[in-house]
Short mmCIF file of C-alpha atoms in Angstrom, two decimals:
data_model
loop_
_atom_site.label_atom_id
_atom_site.label_comp_id
_atom_site.label_asym_id
_atom_site.label_seq_id
_atom_site.Cartn_x
_atom_site.Cartn_y
_atom_site.Cartn_z
CA UNK A 1 -1.71 6.17 11.78
CA UNK A 2 -0.76 2.43 12.30
CA UNK A 3 2.30 0.78 11.25
CA UNK A 4 3.69 -2.83 11.45
CA UNK A 5 7.01 -4.41 10.98
CA UNK A 6 8.67 -7.77 10.90
CA UNK A 7 10.71 -8.84 13.92
CA UNK A 8 13.93 -10.93 13.61
CA UNK A 9 12.07 -14.00 14.46
CA UNK A 10 9.49 -13.43 11.69
CA UNK A 11 6.75 -12.10 13.66
CA UNK A 12 4.61 -9.29 12.45
CA UNK A 13 4.03 -6.65 15.09
CA UNK A 14 1.71 -3.70 14.96
CA UNK A 15 2.23 -0.28 16.81
CA UNK A 16 4.08 3.06 16.36
CA UNK A 17 7.66 3.33 14.78
CA UNK A 18 10.63 4.09 16.92
CA UNK A 19 14.01 5.43 15.65
CA UNK A 20 17.11 3.39 16.80
CA UNK A 21 19.70 5.05 18.97
CA UNK A 22 21.79 7.36 16.86
CA UNK A 23 20.37 6.39 13.54
CA UNK A 24 17.69 7.66 11.08
CA UNK A 25 16.16 4.16 10.49
CA UNK A 26 13.18 2.88 12.12
CA UNK A 27 14.27 -0.17 13.98
CA UNK A 28 11.45 -0.68 16.53
CA UNK A 29 7.75 -0.86 16.92
CA UNK A 30 6.12 0.61 20.20
CA UNK A 31 3.18 -1.42 21.29
CA UNK A 32 0.10 -0.16 22.90
CA UNK A 33 1.33 -1.77 26.24
CA UNK A 34 4.33 0.08 26.36
CA UNK A 35 6.68 -2.70 25.02
CA UNK A 36 9.16 -2.22 22.09
CA UNK A 37 9.85 -4.92 19.40
CA UNK A 38 12.90 -4.69 17.48
CA UNK A 39 12.05 -4.86 13.70
CA UNK A 40 14.28 -5.76 10.73
CA UNK A 41 15.05 -2.55 8.76
CA UNK A 42 13.09 -1.71 5.89
CA UNK A 43 10.16 -3.80 6.96
CA UNK A 44 8.00 -0.85 8.11
CA UNK A 45 4.62 -0.82 6.60
CA UNK A 46 2.09 1.89 6.83
CA UNK A 47 -1.60 1.29 7.29
CA UNK A 48 -3.37 2.83 4.00
CA UNK A 49 -6.95 2.89 5.59
CA UNK A 50 -8.02 0.72 2.75
CA UNK A 51 -9.65 -2.80 3.25
CA UNK A 52 -9.67 -5.90 1.06
CA UNK A 53 -12.68 -7.88 0.11
CA UNK A 54 -12.54 -9.80 3.44
CA UNK A 55 -12.26 -6.77 5.63
CA UNK A 56 -8.48 -6.93 6.31
CA UNK A 57 -6.57 -3.83 6.44
CA UNK A 58 -4.20 -2.97 3.68
CA UNK A 59 -0.48 -1.99 4.60
CA UNK A 60 2.32 -0.72 2.40
CA UNK A 61 4.34 -3.79 1.43
CA UNK A 62 1.27 -5.81 0.99
CA UNK A 63 0.64 -7.97 -2.09
CA UNK A 64 -3.03 -8.06 -3.17
CA UNK A 65 -4.80 -10.18 -5.72
CA UNK A 66 -7.57 -8.84 -8.03
CA UNK A 67 -9.67 -11.25 -10.17
CA UNK A 68 -10.97 -9.40 -13.21
CA UNK A 69 -14.75 -10.30 -14.38
CA UNK A 70 -12.99 -12.34 -17.14
CA UNK A 71 -11.31 -14.50 -14.80
CA UNK A 72 -7.64 -12.92 -15.39
CA UNK A 73 -5.77 -12.66 -12.03
CA UNK A 74 -3.58 -9.62 -11.35
CA UNK A 75 -1.20 -9.06 -8.28
CA UNK A 76 -0.35 -5.84 -7.20
CA UNK A 77 2.41 -4.52 -4.51
CA UNK A 78 1.22 -1.74 -2.22
CA UNK A 79 3.45 1.24 -2.11
CA UNK A 80 3.27 4.94 -1.34
CA UNK A 81 4.59 7.84 -3.74
CA UNK A 82 4.28 11.36 -4.33
CA UNK A 83 2.86 12.03 -7.81
CA UNK A 84 2.28 15.03 -9.92
CA UNK A 85 -1.31 15.15 -11.64
CA UNK A 86 -2.98 17.58 -13.88
CA UNK A 87 -6.48 18.48 -12.85
CA UNK A 88 -9.00 18.85 -15.75
CA UNK A 89 -11.61 21.41 -15.59
CA UNK A 90 -15.15 20.27 -15.71
CA UNK A 91 -17.02 20.06 -19.07
CA UNK A 92 -17.96 23.63 -20.32
CA UNK A 93 -15.22 25.39 -18.13
CA UNK A 94 -11.89 26.62 -19.59
CA UNK A 95 -8.83 26.46 -17.48
CA UNK A 96 -5.97 29.11 -17.47
CA UNK A 97 -2.85 26.88 -18.02
CA UNK A 98 -2.23 23.72 -16.48
CA UNK A 99 -3.58 23.01 -12.80
CA UNK A 100 -1.03 20.69 -11.28
CA UNK A 101 -1.78 18.97 -7.86
CA UNK A 102 0.93 17.08 -6.13
CA UNK A 103 -0.45 13.91 -4.24
CA UNK A 104 1.23 12.06 -1.50
CA UNK A 105 -0.64 8.96 -1.97
CA UNK A 106 -0.94 5.16 -1.94
CA UNK A 107 -0.35 3.08 -4.95
CA UNK A 108 -0.83 -0.29 -6.36
CA UNK A 109 1.95 -1.48 -8.45
CA UNK A 110 0.85 -4.14 -11.08
CA UNK A 111 3.37 -6.91 -10.95
CA UNK A 112 2.52 -8.06 -14.59
CA UNK A 113 3.98 -4.80 -16.23
CA UNK A 114 4.90 -2.11 -13.57
CA UNK A 115 1.86 0.07 -14.26
CA UNK A 116 0.94 2.31 -11.22
CA UNK A 117 -2.76 2.45 -10.16
CA UNK A 118 -4.57 4.73 -7.84
CA UNK A 119 -7.54 3.19 -6.01
CA UNK A 120 -10.82 4.68 -7.44
CA UNK A 121 -14.27 3.58 -7.23
CA UNK A 122 -16.72 2.00 -9.71
CA UNK A 123 -20.35 3.17 -10.72
CA UNK A 124 -21.62 1.84 -7.38
CA UNK A 125 -19.11 3.57 -5.19
CA UNK A 126 -17.25 0.65 -4.36
CA UNK A 127 -13.51 1.00 -3.80
CA UNK A 128 -11.11 -1.28 -5.98
CA UNK A 129 -9.47 -2.45 -3.01
CA UNK A 130 -12.62 -3.93 -1.73
CA UNK A 131 -12.39 -6.42 -4.83
CA UNK A 132 -8.92 -7.41 -3.98
CA UNK A 133 -7.57 -9.76 -1.41
CA UNK A 134 -4.46 -9.45 0.73
CA UNK A 135 -2.42 -12.57 -0.11
CA UNK A 136 0.94 -11.60 1.76
CA UNK A 137 3.60 -9.14 1.86
CA UNK A 138 6.94 -8.50 0.22
CA UNK A 139 9.03 -9.34 3.27
CA UNK A 140 7.48 -12.62 4.13
CA UNK A 141 6.43 -13.72 0.41
CA UNK A 142 9.03 -12.48 -1.83
CA UNK A 143 8.35 -15.23 -4.29
CA UNK A 144 5.11 -13.35 -5.19
CA UNK A 145 7.06 -10.31 -6.61
CA UNK A 146 7.51 -11.83 -10.19
CA UNK A 147 7.54 -8.57 -12.23
CA UNK A 148 6.94 -8.44 -16.00
CA UNK A 149 5.57 -11.95 -16.21
CA UNK A 150 2.05 -10.79 -17.44
CA UNK A 151 -0.69 -11.80 -15.35
CA UNK A 152 -0.05 -14.01 -12.35
#
């Protein structure tokens, strides 16, 4: 996994998380060259392995923009959550009770109404995230986190 965090001087650094001395909080990012950079607590972002339409890797804490075919613009906050989902049997099959699966997954929270969306693919096999664009993150661009305001 790849991670990133925001240093106290506003620089985003990438590497592996490191816990602070006698704490359970991540306070540093270890760089590939062996250096460590202190980060602000709570700014750690995890790489999702998704890419946006420009090929930029998406991390938790990012804010993405999606323009719908009708021109509506929607903003999403990228997060991670544990969700329980019921698996539906294929057409023609009968299930014996509910088949619940627990997912530890990345989510996209629509800032317009708080709906939680999971990335999926369209009929052409193109992932939703490949239609989005990373426009900032919650730590450096808090002004983008206007929830409940409809489309942004």
